[in-house]
């Protein structure tokens, strides 16, 4: 996808078992100069990365929780994730707050090629995501749990 968007840079945050393979793929694809491997970053730096992003890609398989999409939405950024992402699918709605695609490199790349140039549409999806997660608070969560248990908050 980076090969088709000359101004695009990819920042990979976190570490995992696929990191070395991904680094090799970036070299083989000739885009390694446009990929930054940030590793684990402090919260302040993470906030800067979200602020500078046009789109946040979250392609995990079977992620139990969806913290990265929540953080992206709180920063007003849309999220591209995959159909097998697990927890992120609780928040990412295709075409509304981001993009949900098949869990293949080809599908992710195709979505990036189509979405990347449409800055206004991405910004609108990010704004809808921000509005969606603003309502998530501890008070709301506790009230929902108590309500589900047939109790009222005093």
CSV table of N, CA and C in Angstrom, one decimal:
chain,number,residue,atom,x,y,z
A,1,UNK,N,0.8,-1.2,0.0
A,1,UNK,CA,0.0,0.0,0.0
A,1,UNK,C,0.9,1.2,0.0
A,2,UNK,N,2.0,1.2,0.7
A,2,UNK,CA,2.9,2.4,0.8
A,2,UNK,C,3.4,2.7,-0.6
A,3,UNK,N,3.6,1.7,-1.5
A,3,UNK,CA,4.2,2.0,-2.8
A,3,UNK,C,3.3,2.8,-3.6
A,4,UNK,N,1.9,2.9,-3.3
A,4,UNK,CA,1.0,3.6,-4.1
A,4,UNK,C,0.6,5.0,-3.5
A,5,UNK,N,1.2,5.3,-2.3
A,5,UNK,CA,0.9,6.6,-1.7
A,5,UNK,C,2.3,7.1,-1.3
A,6,UNK,N,2.9,7.9,-2.2
A,6,UNK,CA,4.3,8.3,-1.9
A,6,UNK,C,4.5,9.1,-0.7
A,7,UNK,N,3.5,9.9,-0.2
A,7,UNK,CA,3.6,10.7,1.0
A,7,UNK,C,3.3,9.9,2.2
A,8,UNK,N,2.8,8.7,2.1
A,8,UNK,CA,2.5,7.9,3.3
A,8,UNK,C,3.7,7.3,4.0
A,9,UNK,N,3.6,7.4,5.3
A,9,UNK,CA,4.6,6.8,6.2
A,9,UNK,C,3.9,5.8,7.1
A,10,UNK,N,4.5,4.8,7.4
A,10,UNK,CA,3.9,3.8,8.3
A,10,UNK,C,4.7,3.8,9.6
A,11,UNK,N,4.0,3.9,10.7
A,11,UNK,CA,4.7,3.8,12.0
A,11,UNK,C,4.1,2.5,12.7
A,12,UNK,N,5.0,1.6,13.0
A,12,UNK,CA,4.6,0.3,13.6
A,12,UNK,C,4.9,0.4,15.1
A,13,UNK,N,3.8,0.3,15.9
A,13,UNK,CA,3.9,0.5,17.3
A,13,UNK,C,3.7,-0.9,18.0
A,14,UNK,N,4.6,-1.2,18.9
A,14,UNK,CA,4.4,-2.5,19.7
A,14,UNK,C,5.5,-3.5,19.2
A,15,UNK,N,5.4,-4.6,19.8
A,15,UNK,CA,6.4,-5.7,19.4
A,15,UNK,C,5.6,-7.0,19.4
A,16,UNK,N,6.0,-7.9,18.6
A,16,UNK,CA,5.3,-9.2,18.5
A,16,UNK,C,6.1,-10.2,17.7
A,17,UNK,N,5.6,-11.4,17.7
A,17,UNK,CA,6.4,-12.5,17.0
A,17,UNK,C,6.5,-12.3,15.5
A,18,UNK,N,5.8,-11.5,14.9
A,18,UNK,CA,5.9,-11.3,13.4
A,18,UNK,C,6.8,-10.1,13.1
A,19,UNK,N,7.4,-9.4,14.0
A,19,UNK,CA,8.1,-8.2,13.8
A,19,UNK,C,9.3,-8.4,12.8
A,20,UNK,N,10.1,-9.4,13.0
A,20,UNK,CA,11.2,-9.7,12.1
A,20,UNK,C,10.7,-10.0,10.6
A,21,UNK,N,9.7,-10.8,10.5
A,21,UNK,CA,9.1,-11.1,9.2
A,21,UNK,C,8.6,-9.8,8.5
A,22,UNK,N,7.9,-9.0,9.3
A,22,UNK,CA,7.4,-7.7,8.7
A,22,UNK,C,8.5,-6.8,8.3
A,23,UNK,N,9.6,-6.8,9.0
A,23,UNK,CA,10.8,-6.0,8.6
A,23,UNK,C,11.3,-6.5,7.3
A,24,UNK,N,11.4,-7.8,7.2
A,24,UNK,CA,11.9,-8.4,5.9
A,24,UNK,C,11.0,-8.0,4.7
A,25,UNK,N,9.7,-8.1,5.0
A,25,UNK,CA,8.8,-7.8,3.9
A,25,UNK,C,8.9,-6.4,3.5
A,26,UNK,N,9.1,-5.5,4.4
A,26,UNK,CA,9.2,-4.1,4.1
A,26,UNK,C,10.5,-3.8,3.2
A,27,UNK,N,11.5,-4.5,3.6
A,27,UNK,CA,12.8,-4.4,2.8
A,27,UNK,C,12.6,-5.0,1.4
A,28,UNK,N,12.0,-6.2,1.3
A,28,UNK,CA,11.7,-6.8,0.0
A,28,UNK,C,10.8,-6.0,-0.9
A,29,UNK,N,9.8,-5.3,-0.3
A,29,UNK,CA,8.9,-4.4,-1.0
A,29,UNK,C,9.5,-3.1,-1.4
A,30,UNK,N,10.7,-2.8,-0.9
A,30,UNK,CA,11.3,-1.5,-1.2
A,30,UNK,C,10.7,-0.3,-0.5
A,31,UNK,N,10.1,-0.5,0.6
A,31,UNK,CA,9.5,0.6,1.4
A,31,UNK,C,10.0,0.8,2.8
A,32,UNK,N,11.1,0.0,3.1
A,32,UNK,CA,11.6,0.1,4.5
A,32,UNK,C,12.0,1.5,4.9
A,33,UNK,N,12.4,2.3,4.0
A,33,UNK,CA,12.7,3.7,4.3
A,33,UNK,C,11.6,4.6,4.7
A,34,UNK,N,10.4,4.1,4.5
A,34,UNK,CA,9.2,4.8,4.9
A,34,UNK,C,8.4,4.2,6.0
A,35,UNK,N,9.1,3.2,6.7
A,35,UNK,CA,8.5,2.5,7.8
A,35,UNK,C,9.3,2.8,9.0
A,36,UNK,N,8.7,3.2,10.1
A,36,UNK,CA,9.4,3.4,11.4
A,36,UNK,C,8.9,2.4,12.4
A,37,UNK,N,9.9,1.7,13.0
A,37,UNK,CA,9.5,0.7,14.0
A,37,UNK,C,9.7,1.3,15.4
A,38,UNK,N,8.6,1.7,16.0
A,38,UNK,CA,8.6,2.4,17.2
A,38,UNK,C,8.7,1.5,18.5
A,39,UNK,N,8.4,0.3,18.3
A,39,UNK,CA,8.4,-0.6,19.5
A,39,UNK,C,7.4,-0.2,20.5
A,40,UNK,N,7.7,-0.4,21.8
A,40,UNK,CA,6.8,0.1,22.8
A,40,UNK,C,7.1,1.5,23.1
A,41,UNK,N,6.0,2.3,23.2
A,41,UNK,CA,6.3,3.8,23.4
A,41,UNK,C,5.5,4.3,24.6
A,42,UNK,N,6.0,5.3,25.3
A,42,UNK,CA,5.3,5.9,26.4
A,42,UNK,C,4.0,6.5,26.0
A,43,UNK,N,3.1,6.7,26.9
A,43,UNK,CA,1.8,7.2,26.5
A,43,UNK,C,1.8,8.6,25.8
A,44,UNK,N,2.7,9.5,26.3
A,44,UNK,CA,2.8,10.8,25.7
A,44,UNK,C,3.2,10.7,24.2
A,45,UNK,N,4.2,9.8,23.9
A,45,UNK,CA,4.6,9.6,22.5
A,45,UNK,C,3.5,9.0,21.7
A,46,UNK,N,2.8,8.1,22.3
A,46,UNK,CA,1.6,7.4,21.7
A,46,UNK,C,0.6,8.4,21.3
A,47,UNK,N,0.3,9.4,22.2
A,47,UNK,CA,-0.7,10.4,21.9
A,47,UNK,C,-0.2,11.2,20.7
A,48,UNK,N,1.1,11.5,20.6
A,48,UNK,CA,1.6,12.3,19.4
A,48,UNK,C,1.5,11.5,18.1
A,49,UNK,N,1.7,10.2,18.2
A,49,UNK,CA,1.5,9.3,17.0
A,49,UNK,C,0.1,9.3,16.6
A,50,UNK,N,-0.9,9.2,17.5
A,50,UNK,CA,-2.3,9.2,17.1
A,50,UNK,C,-2.6,10.6,16.5
A,51,UNK,N,-2.1,11.6,17.1
A,51,UNK,CA,-2.4,13.0,16.6
A,51,UNK,C,-1.9,13.2,15.1
A,52,UNK,N,-0.8,12.6,14.8
A,52,UNK,CA,-0.2,12.8,13.5
A,52,UNK,C,-0.7,11.8,12.5
A,53,UNK,N,-1.6,10.9,12.9
A,53,UNK,CA,-2.0,9.8,12.0
A,53,UNK,C,-3.2,10.3,11.2
A,54,UNK,N,-3.3,9.7,10.0
A,54,UNK,CA,-4.5,9.9,9.2
A,54,UNK,C,-5.5,8.8,9.4
A,55,UNK,N,-5.0,7.6,9.7
A,55,UNK,CA,-5.7,6.4,9.8
A,55,UNK,C,-4.9,5.4,10.7
A,56,UNK,N,-5.6,4.7,11.6
A,56,UNK,CA,-4.9,3.7,12.4
A,56,UNK,C,-5.3,2.3,12.0
A,57,UNK,N,-4.3,1.5,11.7
A,57,UNK,CA,-4.6,0.1,11.2
A,57,UNK,C,-4.4,-0.8,12.4
A,58,UNK,N,-5.4,-1.6,12.7
A,58,UNK,CA,-5.4,-2.6,13.8
A,58,UNK,C,-5.8,-4.0,13.2
A,59,UNK,N,-4.8,-4.7,12.8
A,59,UNK,CA,-5.1,-6.0,12.1
A,59,UNK,C,-4.9,-7.3,13.0
A,60,UNK,N,-5.2,-7.2,14.3
A,60,UNK,CA,-4.9,-8.4,15.1
A,60,UNK,C,-6.0,-9.5,14.9
A,61,UNK,N,-5.6,-10.7,15.0
A,61,UNK,CA,-6.6,-11.8,14.9
A,61,UNK,C,-7.0,-12.2,16.3
A,62,UNK,N,-8.3,-12.1,16.6
A,62,UNK,CA,-8.8,-12.5,17.9
A,62,UNK,C,-8.4,-11.7,19.1
A,63,UNK,N,-8.3,-10.4,18.9
A,63,UNK,CA,-8.0,-9.5,20.0
A,63,UNK,C,-9.1,-9.5,21.0
A,64,UNK,N,-8.9,-9.8,22.3
A,64,UNK,CA,-10.0,-9.8,23.2
A,64,UNK,C,-10.6,-8.5,23.5
A,65,UNK,N,-9.7,-7.5,23.6
A,65,UNK,CA,-10.2,-6.1,23.9
A,65,UNK,C,-9.9,-5.2,22.8
A,66,UNK,N,-10.5,-4.1,22.8
A,66,UNK,CA,-10.3,-3.1,21.7
A,66,UNK,C,-9.7,-1.8,22.1
A,67,UNK,N,-8.6,-1.8,22.9
A,67,UNK,CA,-8.1,-0.5,23.4
A,67,UNK,C,-7.6,0.4,22.3
A,68,UNK,N,-6.9,-0.2,21.3
A,68,UNK,CA,-6.3,0.7,20.3
A,68,UNK,C,-7.3,1.4,19.5
A,69,UNK,N,-8.4,0.8,19.1
A,69,UNK,CA,-9.5,1.5,18.4
A,69,UNK,C,-10.0,2.6,19.3
A,70,UNK,N,-10.2,2.3,20.6
A,70,UNK,CA,-10.7,3.4,21.5
A,70,UNK,C,-9.8,4.5,21.6
A,71,UNK,N,-8.5,4.3,21.7
A,71,UNK,CA,-7.5,5.4,21.7
A,71,UNK,C,-7.5,6.1,20.4
A,72,UNK,N,-7.6,5.4,19.3
A,72,UNK,CA,-7.6,6.1,18.0
A,72,UNK,C,-8.9,7.0,17.9
A,73,UNK,N,-10.0,6.5,18.3
A,73,UNK,CA,-11.2,7.3,18.2
A,73,UNK,C,-11.2,8.5,19.2
A,74,UNK,N,-10.6,8.3,20.4
A,74,UNK,CA,-10.5,9.5,21.3
A,74,UNK,C,-9.6,10.5,20.7
A,75,UNK,N,-8.7,10.1,19.7
A,75,UNK,CA,-7.9,11.1,19.0
A,75,UNK,C,-8.5,11.5,17.7
A,76,UNK,N,-9.7,11.1,17.5
A,76,UNK,CA,-10.5,11.5,16.3
A,76,UNK,C,-10.0,10.8,15.0
A,77,UNK,N,-9.4,9.6,15.1
A,77,UNK,CA,-8.9,8.9,13.9
A,77,UNK,C,-9.7,7.7,13.6
A,78,UNK,N,-9.9,7.4,12.3
A,78,UNK,CA,-10.6,6.2,12.0
A,78,UNK,C,-9.7,5.0,12.1
A,79,UNK,N,-10.3,3.8,12.1
A,79,UNK,CA,-9.6,2.6,12.3
A,79,UNK,C,-9.9,1.7,11.1
A,80,UNK,N,-8.8,1.1,10.6
A,80,UNK,CA,-9.0,0.0,9.6
A,80,UNK,C,-8.6,-1.3,10.4
A,81,UNK,N,-9.5,-2.2,10.4
A,81,UNK,CA,-9.3,-3.5,11.1
A,81,UNK,C,-9.8,-4.6,10.2
A,82,UNK,N,-9.7,-5.9,10.7
A,82,UNK,CA,-10.0,-7.0,9.9
A,82,UNK,C,-11.2,-7.7,10.5
A,83,UNK,N,-11.9,-8.5,9.7
A,83,UNK,CA,-13.1,-9.3,10.1
A,83,UNK,C,-12.9,-10.2,11.2
A,84,UNK,N,-11.6,-10.6,11.5
A,84,UNK,CA,-11.3,-11.6,12.5
A,84,UNK,C,-10.7,-10.9,13.7
A,85,UNK,N,-10.8,-9.6,13.8
A,85,UNK,CA,-10.1,-8.8,14.9
A,85,UNK,C,-10.6,-9.0,16.3
A,86,UNK,N,-11.8,-9.5,16.5
A,86,UNK,CA,-12.3,-9.7,17.8
A,86,UNK,C,-12.8,-8.5,18.4
A,87,UNK,N,-12.3,-8.1,19.6
A,87,UNK,CA,-12.7,-6.9,20.4
A,87,UNK,C,-12.9,-5.6,19.6
A,88,UNK,N,-11.9,-5.3,18.7
A,88,UNK,CA,-12.1,-4.0,17.9
A,88,UNK,C,-13.4,-3.9,17.1
A,89,UNK,N,-14.0,-5.1,16.8
A,89,UNK,CA,-15.2,-5.1,16.0
A,89,UNK,C,-16.4,-4.6,16.8
A,90,UNK,N,-16.2,-4.5,18.2
A,90,UNK,CA,-17.3,-3.9,19.0
A,90,UNK,C,-17.4,-2.4,18.7
A,91,UNK,N,-16.4,-1.8,18.2
A,91,UNK,CA,-16.4,-0.3,18.0
A,91,UNK,C,-16.2,0.1,16.6
A,92,UNK,N,-15.5,-0.7,15.8
A,92,UNK,CA,-15.3,-0.3,14.4
A,92,UNK,C,-16.4,-0.7,13.5
A,93,UNK,N,-17.1,0.2,12.9
A,93,UNK,CA,-18.2,-0.1,12.0
A,93,UNK,C,-17.8,0.3,10.6
A,94,UNK,N,-17.8,-0.7,9.7
A,94,UNK,CA,-17.3,-0.5,8.3
A,94,UNK,C,-18.1,0.7,7.7
A,95,UNK,N,-17.3,1.7,7.2
A,95,UNK,CA,-17.8,2.8,6.5
A,95,UNK,C,-18.4,3.9,7.4
A,96,UNK,N,-18.4,3.6,8.7
A,96,UNK,CA,-19.0,4.6,9.6
A,96,UNK,C,-17.9,5.2,10.5
A,97,UNK,N,-17.2,4.3,11.2
A,97,UNK,CA,-16.1,4.8,12.1
A,97,UNK,C,-14.7,4.3,11.6
A,98,UNK,N,-14.8,3.6,10.5
A,98,UNK,CA,-13.5,3.0,10.0
A,98,UNK,C,-13.8,2.0,8.9
A,99,UNK,N,-12.9,1.1,8.7
A,99,UNK,CA,-13.1,0.1,7.6
A,99,UNK,C,-12.8,-1.3,8.2
A,100,UNK,N,-13.6,-2.2,7.8
A,100,UNK,CA,-13.4,-3.6,8.2
A,100,UNK,C,-13.3,-4.4,6.9
A,101,UNK,N,-12.1,-5.1,6.8
A,101,UNK,CA,-11.8,-5.8,5.6
A,101,UNK,C,-11.4,-7.3,5.9
A,102,UNK,N,-11.4,-8.1,4.9
A,102,UNK,CA,-10.9,-9.4,5.0
A,102,UNK,C,-9.5,-9.4,5.6
A,103,UNK,N,-9.1,-10.5,6.4
A,103,UNK,CA,-7.8,-10.5,7.0
A,103,UNK,C,-6.7,-10.9,6.1
A,104,UNK,N,-6.5,-10.2,5.0
A,104,UNK,CA,-5.4,-10.5,4.1
A,104,UNK,C,-4.7,-9.2,3.8
A,105,UNK,N,-3.4,-9.4,3.4
A,105,UNK,CA,-2.6,-8.2,3.1
A,105,UNK,C,-3.2,-7.5,1.9
A,106,UNK,N,-3.7,-8.3,0.9
A,106,UNK,CA,-4.2,-7.7,-0.3
A,106,UNK,C,-5.4,-6.8,0.0
A,107,UNK,N,-6.3,-7.3,0.9
A,107,UNK,CA,-7.5,-6.6,1.3
A,107,UNK,C,-7.2,-5.3,2.1
A,108,UNK,N,-6.2,-5.4,3.0
A,108,UNK,CA,-5.8,-4.2,3.7
A,108,UNK,C,-5.1,-3.2,2.8
A,109,UNK,N,-4.3,-3.7,1.9
A,109,UNK,CA,-3.7,-2.8,0.9
A,109,UNK,C,-4.7,-2.1,0.0
A,110,UNK,N,-5.6,-2.9,-0.5
A,110,UNK,CA,-6.7,-2.3,-1.3
A,110,UNK,C,-7.5,-1.2,-0.6
A,111,UNK,N,-7.8,-1.5,0.7
A,111,UNK,CA,-8.6,-0.5,1.4
A,111,UNK,C,-7.7,0.8,1.7
A,112,UNK,N,-6.5,0.6,2.0
A,112,UNK,CA,-5.6,1.7,2.2
A,112,UNK,C,-5.5,2.6,0.9
A,113,UNK,N,-5.3,1.9,-0.3
A,113,UNK,CA,-5.2,2.6,-1.5
A,113,UNK,C,-6.5,3.5,-1.8
A,114,UNK,N,-7.6,2.9,-1.5
A,114,UNK,CA,-8.9,3.6,-1.8
A,114,UNK,C,-9.1,4.7,-0.7
A,115,UNK,N,-8.9,4.4,0.5
A,115,UNK,CA,-9.2,5.4,1.6
A,115,UNK,C,-8.2,6.5,1.8
A,116,UNK,N,-6.9,6.2,1.6
A,116,UNK,CA,-5.8,7.2,1.9
A,116,UNK,C,-6.0,8.6,1.3
A,117,UNK,N,-6.4,8.6,0.0
A,117,UNK,CA,-6.5,10.0,-0.6
A,117,UNK,C,-7.7,10.8,-0.1
A,118,UNK,N,-8.7,10.1,0.4
A,118,UNK,CA,-10.0,10.8,0.8
A,118,UNK,C,-9.9,11.3,2.3
A,119,UNK,N,-9.1,12.3,2.4
A,119,UNK,CA,-8.8,12.9,3.8
A,119,UNK,C,-10.1,13.3,4.5
A,120,UNK,N,-11.0,13.9,3.7
A,120,UNK,CA,-12.3,14.3,4.4
A,120,UNK,C,-13.1,13.2,4.9
A,121,UNK,N,-13.2,12.1,4.1
A,121,UNK,CA,-14.0,10.9,4.6
A,121,UNK,C,-13.3,10.3,5.8
A,122,UNK,N,-12.0,10.2,5.8
A,122,UNK,CA,-11.3,9.6,6.9
A,122,UNK,C,-11.6,10.5,8.2
A,123,UNK,N,-11.5,11.8,8.0
A,123,UNK,CA,-11.7,12.7,9.1
A,123,UNK,C,-13.1,12.5,9.7
A,124,UNK,N,-14.1,12.4,8.8
A,124,UNK,CA,-15.5,12.2,9.3
A,124,UNK,C,-15.7,10.9,10.0
A,125,UNK,N,-15.1,9.8,9.5
A,125,UNK,CA,-15.1,8.6,10.2
A,125,UNK,C,-14.5,8.7,11.6
A,126,UNK,N,-13.4,9.3,11.7
A,126,UNK,CA,-12.7,9.5,12.9
A,126,UNK,C,-13.5,10.3,13.9
A,127,UNK,N,-14.2,11.3,13.4
A,127,UNK,CA,-15.1,12.2,14.3
A,127,UNK,C,-16.3,11.3,14.8
A,128,UNK,N,-16.8,10.5,13.9
A,128,UNK,CA,-17.9,9.6,14.3
A,128,UNK,C,-17.4,8.7,15.4
A,129,UNK,N,-16.2,8.1,15.2
A,129,UNK,CA,-15.6,7.3,16.2
A,129,UNK,C,-15.5,8.0,17.6
A,130,UNK,N,-15.0,9.2,17.5
A,130,UNK,CA,-14.8,10.0,18.7
A,130,UNK,C,-16.1,10.2,19.4
A,131,UNK,N,-17.1,10.6,18.7
A,131,UNK,CA,-18.4,10.8,19.3
A,131,UNK,C,-18.9,9.5,20.0
A,132,UNK,N,-18.7,8.4,19.3
A,132,UNK,CA,-19.2,7.1,19.8
A,132,UNK,C,-18.5,6.7,21.1
A,133,UNK,N,-17.2,6.9,21.3
A,133,UNK,CA,-16.5,6.5,22.5
A,133,UNK,C,-16.6,7.5,23.6
A,134,UNK,N,-16.9,8.7,23.3
A,134,UNK,CA,-17.0,9.7,24.4
A,134,UNK,C,-18.1,9.3,25.4
A,135,UNK,N,-19.0,8.5,25.0
A,135,UNK,CA,-20.1,8.1,26.0
A,135,UNK,C,-19.6,7.0,26.9
A,136,UNK,N,-18.5,6.4,26.6
A,136,UNK,CA,-18.0,5.3,27.4
A,136,UNK,C,-17.2,5.9,28.6
A,137,UNK,N,-17.9,5.7,29.8
A,137,UNK,CA,-17.3,6.2,31.0
A,137,UNK,C,-17.5,5.1,32.1
A,138,UNK,N,-16.7,5.2,33.2
A,138,UNK,CA,-16.9,4.3,34.3
A,138,UNK,C,-18.3,4.4,34.9
A,139,UNK,N,-18.8,5.6,35.0
A,139,UNK,CA,-20.2,5.7,35.5
A,139,UNK,C,-21.2,5.0,34.7
A,140,UNK,N,-21.1,5.2,33.3
A,140,UNK,CA,-22.0,4.5,32.4
A,140,UNK,C,-21.8,3.0,32.5
A,141,UNK,N,-20.6,2.5,32.6
A,141,UNK,CA,-20.4,1.1,32.7
A,141,UNK,C,-20.9,0.5,34.0
A,142,UNK,N,-20.7,1.2,35.1
A,142,UNK,CA,-21.2,0.7,36.4
A,142,UNK,C,-22.8,0.7,36.4
A,143,UNK,N,-23.4,1.8,35.8
A,143,UNK,CA,-24.8,1.8,35.8
A,143,UNK,C,-25.4,0.7,34.9
A,144,UNK,N,-24.7,0.4,33.8
A,144,UNK,CA,-25.2,-0.7,32.9
A,144,UNK,C,-25.1,-2.0,33.6
A,145,UNK,N,-24.0,-2.2,34.3
A,145,UNK,CA,-23.8,-3.5,35.0
A,145,UNK,C,-24.9,-3.7,36.1
A,146,UNK,N,-25.1,-2.6,36.9
A,146,UNK,CA,-26.1,-2.7,37.9
A,146,UNK,C,-27.5,-2.9,37.4
A,147,UNK,N,-27.8,-2.2,36.3
A,147,UNK,CA,-29.1,-2.4,35.6
A,147,UNK,C,-29.3,-3.8,35.1
A,148,UNK,N,-28.2,-4.4,34.5
A,148,UNK,CA,-28.3,-5.7,34.1
A,148,UNK,C,-28.5,-6.7,35.2
A,149,UNK,N,-28.1,-6.4,36.4
A,149,UNK,CA,-28.2,-7.2,37.6
A,149,UNK,C,-29.6,-6.9,38.3
A,150,UNK,N,-30.3,-6.0,37.7
A,150,UNK,CA,-31.6,-5.6,38.3
A,150,UNK,C,-31.5,-4.7,39.5
A,151,UNK,N,-30.4,-4.0,39.6
A,151,UNK,CA,-30.1,-3.1,40.7
A,151,UNK,C,-30.1,-1.7,40.2
A,152,UNK,N,-30.3,-0.7,41.2
A,152,UNK,CA,-30.1,0.7,40.8
A,152,UNK,C,-29.0,1.3,41.6
A,153,UNK,N,-28.4,2.3,40.9
A,153,UNK,CA,-27.3,3.0,41.6
A,153,UNK,C,-27.9,3.9,42.6
A,154,UNK,N,-27.3,3.9,43.8
A,154,UNK,CA,-27.8,4.8,44.8
A,154,UNK,C,-26.9,6.1,45.0
